[in-house]
Amino acid sequence: MEGNRYRPHLVASTEGSDPGPDGVEESHLAPTNGSERPSPGSTYFKSAQWSPDGTSVLTSTADHVLKTYILPSELLTAGFPTHLLPYASHASPEPVYATTIHPSYTLQDPASTLYLASPRSLPIRLLSPFSPSILASYPLVSKTTEEYISPHSLLFSIHAPHTFFAGSLNLISSFDINRNGEGPVERMPTVPSKRSKVVGGIGGIKGIVSALGMSSEGILAAGTFSRWVGLYDAYGRGGSLGAFELQADRSSQEAGTGITQVLWSVDGRYLCVAERCSGGVGIWDVRGTGKELAWMTGRNAETNQRMGVEIVGNELWAGGLDGRVRVWHGVGEKEGIIDPTWEFEAHKDTVSSATWHYSGTVLATCSGQRHSDDVECSTEDPENSVPNSRVRQADNSLKIWGF
């Protein structure tokens, strides 16, 4: 990375605005039995992601609201930080477990501005910032209980954009986005059964499929909260290429309690695996030795909350509980334990996402976490337990940085 990219300056922020649901039109589905609206203090940003065309940022907040921020074209030349307000909002009656943006999203073509959301105990939803209503829904129903299954991960196929994958307990399902109201086209169990072929290797990958990522060569990686990774060829529609379990011999501050993200290097050789309650990130040489190549230490992410990481070239970027964004050099080039090479303070609270615009000159970060005194790292559902032992002050904001 060139030195001039190490001089971040704030160009836009939501600070001063409330990320809560005031004035937001709720989607046309009533809350399920027993559901409750979030408390006023639980409006922190859970995640942020850029649209493929770089014009918009989609965020998810803890009060079950998905917001689309369309950034002004003069953002980098305004001379002062721009105050960000959402262009569109969609409120869900239930917590949203996962979101993903359509790979063809282009602001100039409103019909392409689509994204998926997976609310608890409801069908998967297709939404757009240009429509207040749900455009389509895709039910995933248990064959035994007939209850809705709530996917914890969603991913569009890079090979066939009309296809998307949904990860749930011991299952990866594929859907056709054009089939509104229909269930999955295919169900791929990730554990062996008496009547079906094993999909995830000899022993399968048991547990909730909490993360999905596809390489440029069409290998689908699936990570679970039980700390297993499965690999599948043919853009996720072929057979198993194998499975492996994450190491359990790290220190208590380094080892995690469940995978929250899997992402590939540009060349498709190295797989980055991030976990909850972990102080580092593992880099695996999937096509070479099949073993862990490097460990990016010092992440400062010992929390059940999902905290995103991102690979940019040979660099890994990630936020921490202390409000700082860190970068590690040498993804796929260095072995062993690697310390951060640079960091800066982006927020006063947990940085849940740090994600780059495709131009490589603009970084989006968001922050916040639930503030309580008695919740520790555990193997429970991360949606229901988040520690706050390192919090200095509450900061629930989305920021855009120029480099």
Coordinates of C-alpha atoms in Angstrom, one line a residue:
M1 CA 0.0 0.0 0.0
E2 CA 1.3 3.4 -0.9
G3 CA 2.0 5.8 2.0
N4 CA -0.6 8.4 0.9
R5 CA -3.3 5.9 1.6
Y6 CA -2.3 6.0 5.3
R7 CA -3.8 9.5 5.7
P8 CA -7.5 8.9 6.3
H9 CA -9.8 11.9 6.4
L10 CA -13.5 11.9 7.3
V11 CA -15.7 12.8 4.3
A12 CA -19.2 11.8 5.6
S13 CA -20.9 10.6 8.7
T14 CA -24.3 9.8 10.3
E15 CA -23.2 11.3 13.6
G16 CA -25.8 13.5 15.0
S17 CA -28.6 11.4 13.5
D18 CA -30.5 8.6 15.2
P19 CA -30.1 5.2 13.4
G20 CA -33.4 4.1 15.0
P21 CA -36.7 3.3 13.4
D22 CA -38.4 6.7 13.7
G23 CA -40.2 7.5 10.5
V24 CA -39.4 4.1 9.0
E25 CA -42.2 2.3 7.2
E26 CA -42.4 -1.3 8.4
S27 CA -42.7 -4.1 5.8
H28 CA -46.2 -5.6 5.4
L29 CA -45.7 -8.5 7.8
A30 CA -46.7 -8.5 11.4
P31 CA -44.3 -9.6 14.2
T32 CA -44.4 -13.3 15.0
N33 CA -45.7 -14.5 18.3
G34 CA -43.5 -13.5 21.2
S35 CA -41.4 -11.0 19.3
E36 CA -40.5 -7.6 20.8
R37 CA -39.4 -4.4 19.3
P38 CA -35.8 -3.5 20.4
S39 CA -35.2 -1.1 23.2
P40 CA -34.2 2.4 22.3
G41 CA -30.6 1.8 23.2
S42 CA -30.1 -1.1 20.8
T43 CA -29.8 0.8 17.6
Y44 CA -26.1 0.1 16.9
F45 CA -24.9 -0.7 13.4
K46 CA -24.3 -4.4 12.9
S47 CA -22.8 -4.3 9.4
A48 CA -22.2 -2.2 6.3
Q49 CA -21.5 -3.2 2.7
W50 CA -20.9 -1.4 -0.6
S51 CA -23.1 -2.0 -3.6
P52 CA -21.1 -3.4 -6.5
D53 CA -21.3 -0.1 -8.4
G54 CA -19.9 1.8 -5.5
T55 CA -22.9 4.3 -5.3
S56 CA -24.6 2.9 -2.2
V57 CA -24.0 1.5 1.3
L58 CA -26.4 -1.0 2.8
T59 CA -26.4 -1.2 6.6
S60 CA -28.1 -3.4 9.1
T61 CA -28.9 -2.1 12.6
A62 CA -29.8 -3.9 15.8
D63 CA -33.3 -2.5 15.8
H64 CA -34.1 -4.7 12.8
V65 CA -33.8 -1.9 10.2
L66 CA -32.0 -2.1 6.8
K67 CA -31.0 1.3 5.4
T68 CA -29.6 2.3 2.0
Y69 CA -27.3 5.3 1.9
I70 CA -26.8 6.7 -1.6
L71 CA -23.6 8.8 -1.6
P72 CA -23.4 12.1 -3.4
S73 CA -21.0 12.3 -6.4
E74 CA -19.2 15.3 -4.9
L75 CA -18.4 13.4 -1.6
L76 CA -14.7 13.7 -1.9
T77 CA -14.6 17.3 -3.1
A78 CA -17.0 18.9 -0.7
G79 CA -14.3 20.2 1.5
F80 CA -16.2 19.3 4.7
P81 CA -17.8 16.1 6.1
T82 CA -21.2 15.4 4.6
H83 CA -24.0 14.5 6.9
L84 CA -25.4 11.2 5.8
L85 CA -29.1 10.4 5.8
P86 CA -30.6 7.1 4.5
Y87 CA -32.3 7.2 1.1
A88 CA -34.5 4.3 2.0
S89 CA -35.2 2.1 5.0
H90 CA -36.9 -1.3 5.5
A91 CA -37.9 -2.4 9.0
S92 CA -38.3 -6.0 9.8
P93 CA -40.6 -7.4 12.5
E94 CA -37.8 -9.8 13.5
P95 CA -34.0 -9.7 13.8
V96 CA -32.2 -9.9 10.4
Y97 CA -29.6 -12.7 10.4
A98 CA -28.0 -12.0 7.0
T99 CA -28.1 -9.7 4.0
T100 CA -26.4 -9.8 0.5
I101 CA -26.5 -7.4 -2.4
H102 CA -27.2 -8.5 -6.0
P103 CA -24.0 -8.6 -8.0
S104 CA -25.6 -6.6 -10.9
Y105 CA -26.7 -3.7 -8.6
T106 CA -26.4 -0.5 -10.6
L107 CA -28.0 2.7 -9.5
Q108 CA -28.6 3.8 -13.1
D109 CA -30.9 0.8 -13.6
P110 CA -33.4 0.8 -10.6
A111 CA -34.6 -2.7 -11.6
S112 CA -31.2 -4.1 -10.7
T113 CA -30.9 -2.5 -7.2
L114 CA -31.8 -5.6 -5.3
Y115 CA -30.7 -7.2 -2.1
L116 CA -31.8 -10.2 0.1
A117 CA -32.5 -10.3 3.8
S118 CA -33.1 -13.2 6.1
P119 CA -35.3 -12.3 9.1
R120 CA -35.9 -14.8 11.9
S121 CA -38.8 -17.1 11.6
L122 CA -39.9 -15.6 8.2
P123 CA -39.2 -16.3 4.5
I124 CA -36.1 -14.7 2.9
R125 CA -37.0 -11.3 1.4
L126 CA -36.1 -9.6 -1.8
L127 CA -35.9 -5.8 -1.3
S128 CA -34.9 -2.6 -3.2
P129 CA -34.3 1.0 -2.0
F130 CA -36.7 2.1 -4.7
S131 CA -39.6 0.1 -3.3
P132 CA -41.2 0.3 0.1
S133 CA -42.7 -3.2 -0.2
I134 CA -41.3 -6.7 -0.3
L135 CA -40.6 -7.5 -4.0
A136 CA -40.5 -11.3 -3.5
S137 CA -40.1 -13.9 -0.8
Y138 CA -38.5 -17.4 -0.7
P139 CA -39.7 -19.7 2.1
L140 CA -37.3 -22.3 3.6
V141 CA -39.4 -24.7 5.6
S142 CA -38.4 -27.6 7.8
K143 CA -39.7 -30.9 6.3
T144 CA -40.2 -32.3 9.8
T145 CA -41.7 -29.4 11.8
E146 CA -43.0 -27.3 8.9
E147 CA -41.6 -24.2 10.6
Y148 CA -39.6 -21.5 8.8
I149 CA -35.8 -22.0 8.8
S150 CA -33.9 -18.8 9.2
P151 CA -30.6 -18.8 7.2
H152 CA -27.6 -17.3 9.0
S153 CA -25.8 -16.7 5.7
L154 CA -26.7 -15.6 2.1
L155 CA -24.7 -15.4 -1.1
F156 CA -25.4 -14.8 -4.7
S157 CA -23.6 -17.0 -7.2
I158 CA -20.9 -15.3 -9.3
H159 CA -21.6 -17.8 -12.1
A160 CA -25.4 -17.5 -12.3
P161 CA -26.7 -14.2 -10.6
H162 CA -30.2 -15.5 -10.6
T163 CA -29.1 -18.2 -8.1
F164 CA -28.4 -17.6 -4.4
F165 CA -27.4 -19.8 -1.6
A166 CA -28.7 -19.8 2.0
G167 CA -26.9 -21.5 4.9
S168 CA -28.7 -22.9 7.9
L169 CA -28.5 -25.8 10.4
N170 CA -26.7 -28.7 8.6
L171 CA -27.9 -27.4 5.2
I172 CA -27.0 -25.3 2.2
S173 CA -30.0 -24.4 0.0
S174 CA -30.0 -22.9 -3.4
F175 CA -32.8 -20.7 -4.7
D176 CA -33.8 -19.1 -8.0
I177 CA -34.5 -15.4 -7.5
N178 CA -37.1 -15.5 -10.3
R179 CA -39.3 -18.0 -8.5
N180 CA -41.2 -15.7 -6.1
G181 CA -42.9 -17.6 -3.3
E182 CA -41.1 -20.9 -4.0
G183 CA -38.8 -22.8 -1.8
P184 CA -35.2 -24.0 -2.7
V185 CA -34.4 -25.5 -6.0
E186 CA -31.9 -27.8 -4.3
R187 CA -31.1 -28.7 -0.7
M188 CA -27.6 -29.9 0.1
P189 CA -27.2 -31.4 3.6
T190 CA -23.8 -30.9 5.1
V191 CA -23.8 -33.9 7.3
P192 CA -24.3 -37.6 6.4
S193 CA -27.7 -39.2 6.6
K194 CA -28.9 -42.8 6.2
R195 CA -30.6 -42.0 2.9
S196 CA -28.4 -39.3 1.3
K197 CA -24.9 -39.0 0.1
V198 CA -22.5 -37.2 2.3
V199 CA -22.0 -33.6 1.0
G200 CA -19.4 -32.2 3.4
G201 CA -16.6 -34.8 3.3
I202 CA -16.5 -38.1 5.3
G203 CA -17.9 -36.6 8.4
G204 CA -19.6 -33.6 7.0
I205 CA -19.7 -30.2 8.6
K206 CA -22.2 -30.2 11.4
G207 CA -23.8 -27.1 12.7
I208 CA -25.3 -23.8 11.5
V209 CA -23.7 -22.7 8.2
S210 CA -22.9 -19.2 9.3
A211 CA -20.7 -18.0 6.5
L212 CA -20.5 -18.5 2.7
G213 CA -17.9 -17.3 0.2
M214 CA -17.2 -18.1 -3.4
S215 CA -13.7 -18.0 -5.1
S216 CA -13.0 -16.6 -8.5
E217 CA -12.6 -20.2 -9.7
G218 CA -16.1 -21.2 -8.5
I219 CA -15.2 -23.0 -5.2
L220 CA -17.9 -22.4 -2.5
A221 CA -16.6 -22.2 1.0
A222 CA -19.0 -22.8 3.9
G223 CA -18.1 -22.1 7.5
T224 CA -20.1 -23.1 10.6
F225 CA -20.6 -22.0 14.2
S226 CA -19.1 -25.4 15.1
R227 CA -15.8 -24.2 13.6
W228 CA -15.8 -26.4 10.4
V229 CA -15.1 -25.3 6.8
G230 CA -16.5 -27.3 3.8
L231 CA -15.4 -26.7 0.2
Y232 CA -17.7 -27.4 -2.8
D233 CA -16.8 -27.2 -6.5
A234 CA -18.8 -26.2 -9.7
Y235 CA -19.9 -22.9 -8.2
G236 CA -21.5 -24.7 -5.3
R237 CA -23.5 -27.1 -7.4
G238 CA -20.9 -29.9 -7.5
G239 CA -19.4 -32.4 -5.1
S240 CA -17.4 -31.9 -2.0
L241 CA -13.7 -31.0 -2.2
G242 CA -13.2 -31.7 1.5
A243 CA -13.6 -30.2 4.9
F244 CA -11.4 -29.2 7.8
E245 CA -11.8 -28.1 11.4
L246 CA -10.1 -25.0 12.8
Q247 CA -7.3 -25.4 15.3
A248 CA -8.2 -25.7 19.0
D249 CA -4.7 -25.1 20.4
R250 CA -4.6 -21.3 20.5
S251 CA -4.7 -19.2 23.7
S252 CA -8.1 -18.3 25.2
Q253 CA -7.8 -14.8 23.7
E254 CA -7.0 -16.0 20.2
A255 CA -9.2 -19.1 19.6
G256 CA -12.7 -18.4 18.5
T257 CA -16.1 -20.0 19.2
G258 CA -17.6 -20.1 15.7
I259 CA -17.0 -18.9 12.1
T260 CA -18.6 -15.7 11.1
Q261 CA -17.0 -15.0 7.7
V262 CA -15.1 -16.8 5.0
L263 CA -13.6 -14.8 2.1
W264 CA -11.1 -15.6 -0.7
S265 CA -8.0 -14.0 -1.9
V266 CA -8.3 -12.5 -5.5
D267 CA -6.4 -15.5 -7.0
G268 CA -8.7 -18.0 -5.2
R269 CA -5.8 -19.8 -3.5
Y270 CA -6.1 -18.5 0.1
L271 CA -9.1 -18.6 2.3
C272 CA -9.5 -16.1 5.2
V273 CA -11.5 -17.4 8.1
A274 CA -12.8 -15.0 10.8
E275 CA -14.5 -16.1 14.0
R276 CA -16.5 -14.6 16.9
C277 CA -14.7 -14.2 20.2
S278 CA -11.3 -14.3 18.5
G279 CA -8.3 -12.1 18.7
G280 CA -7.0 -13.1 15.2
V281 CA -7.9 -14.2 11.7
G282 CA -6.6 -17.3 10.0
I283 CA -5.3 -17.5 6.4
W284 CA -5.5 -21.0 4.8
D285 CA -3.6 -22.2 1.8
V286 CA -6.5 -24.1 0.3
R287 CA -5.0 -25.1 -3.2
G288 CA -1.5 -25.7 -1.9
T289 CA -0.8 -27.4 1.4
G290 CA -4.3 -27.3 2.6
K291 CA -3.1 -26.0 6.0
E292 CA -3.2 -22.8 7.9
L293 CA -0.5 -20.5 6.4
A294 CA -0.7 -17.5 8.7
W295 CA -2.4 -16.1 11.7
M296 CA -3.2 -12.3 11.8
T297 CA -3.0 -11.5 15.4
G298 CA -4.0 -8.5 17.4
R299 CA -7.5 -8.1 15.9
N300 CA -9.2 -7.3 19.3
A301 CA -12.5 -8.9 18.5
E302 CA -13.3 -11.0 21.6
T303 CA -17.1 -10.7 21.2
N304 CA -20.0 -12.8 20.0
Q305 CA -21.0 -9.9 17.8
R306 CA -20.2 -10.4 14.1
M307 CA -17.3 -8.2 13.1
G308 CA -16.4 -8.1 9.4
V309 CA -13.0 -8.4 7.8
E310 CA -12.0 -7.7 4.2
I311 CA -9.2 -8.7 1.9
V312 CA -7.9 -5.9 -0.4
G313 CA -5.0 -7.2 -2.6
N314 CA -2.5 -8.6 -0.2
E315 CA -3.9 -6.8 2.8
L316 CA -6.4 -7.7 5.5
W317 CA -8.6 -4.9 7.0
A318 CA -10.7 -5.3 10.2
G319 CA -12.2 -3.3 13.0
G320 CA -11.8 -3.9 16.7
L321 CA -13.6 -3.5 20.0
D322 CA -11.5 -0.5 20.8
G323 CA -12.9 1.6 17.9
R324 CA -9.7 1.1 15.8
V325 CA -9.3 -0.2 12.2
R326 CA -6.2 -2.3 11.6
V327 CA -4.4 -3.6 8.5
W328 CA -2.2 -6.6 8.1
H329 CA 0.2 -7.0 5.1
G330 CA 1.2 -10.1 3.4
V331 CA -2.0 -12.2 2.8
G332 CA -0.7 -15.3 0.9
E333 CA 2.9 -14.0 1.1
K334 CA 3.9 -14.4 4.7
E335 CA 3.7 -17.4 7.1
G336 CA 3.3 -17.7 10.8
I337 CA 2.1 -15.1 13.2
I338 CA 1.6 -11.6 11.7
D339 CA 1.1 -8.4 13.6
P340 CA -0.9 -5.4 12.3
T341 CA 1.3 -3.0 10.3
W342 CA -0.9 0.1 10.8
E343 CA -4.1 1.3 12.6
F344 CA -6.2 4.3 13.2
E345 CA -9.1 5.3 15.4
A346 CA -12.3 5.4 13.4
H347 CA -14.9 5.3 16.2
K348 CA -15.4 5.5 20.0
D349 CA -17.0 2.0 20.1
T350 CA -16.8 -1.4 18.4
V351 CA -16.1 -1.2 14.7
S352 CA -18.4 -3.9 13.2
S353 CA -17.5 -3.3 9.6
A354 CA -14.6 -1.7 7.7
T355 CA -15.2 -2.2 3.9
W356 CA -13.5 -0.7 0.9
H357 CA -15.0 1.0 -2.2
Y358 CA -13.9 -0.8 -5.3
S359 CA -11.8 2.3 -6.3
G360 CA -9.5 1.6 -3.3
T361 CA -9.7 5.2 -2.2
V362 CA -12.8 5.3 0.1
L363 CA -13.4 3.3 3.2
A364 CA -16.8 2.8 5.0
T365 CA -16.9 2.0 8.7
C366 CA -19.7 1.5 11.1
S367 CA -19.9 1.0 14.8
G368 CA -21.8 0.1 18.0
Q369 CA -22.7 -2.8 20.2
R370 CA -25.2 -3.8 22.8
H371 CA -24.2 -2.3 26.2
S372 CA -24.8 -4.7 29.1
D373 CA -22.7 -5.8 32.1
D374 CA -23.2 -9.5 32.3
V375 CA -22.8 -11.1 28.9
E376 CA -19.6 -13.0 28.1
C377 CA -18.2 -14.8 25.0
S378 CA -19.9 -18.1 24.6
T379 CA -21.0 -20.7 22.0
E380 CA -24.5 -19.3 22.1
D381 CA -26.2 -17.6 19.2
P382 CA -24.2 -14.3 18.6
E383 CA -27.5 -12.5 17.9
N384 CA -28.4 -12.9 21.6
S385 CA -25.1 -12.3 23.5
V386 CA -22.5 -9.5 23.1
P387 CA -19.9 -8.5 25.7
N388 CA -19.0 -4.9 26.3
S389 CA -16.0 -5.1 28.7
R390 CA -13.8 -2.8 26.5
V391 CA -16.4 -0.1 25.7
R392 CA -15.4 3.5 26.3
Q393 CA -18.6 5.2 25.2
A394 CA -21.5 4.5 23.0
D395 CA -20.9 5.4 19.3
N396 CA -23.6 4.2 16.8
S397 CA -22.5 5.7 13.5
L398 CA -21.6 5.1 9.8
K399 CA -18.6 6.9 8.5
I400 CA -17.0 7.3 5.1
W401 CA -13.2 8.0 4.9
G402 CA -11.2 9.3 2.0
F403 CA -7.6 8.0 1.6

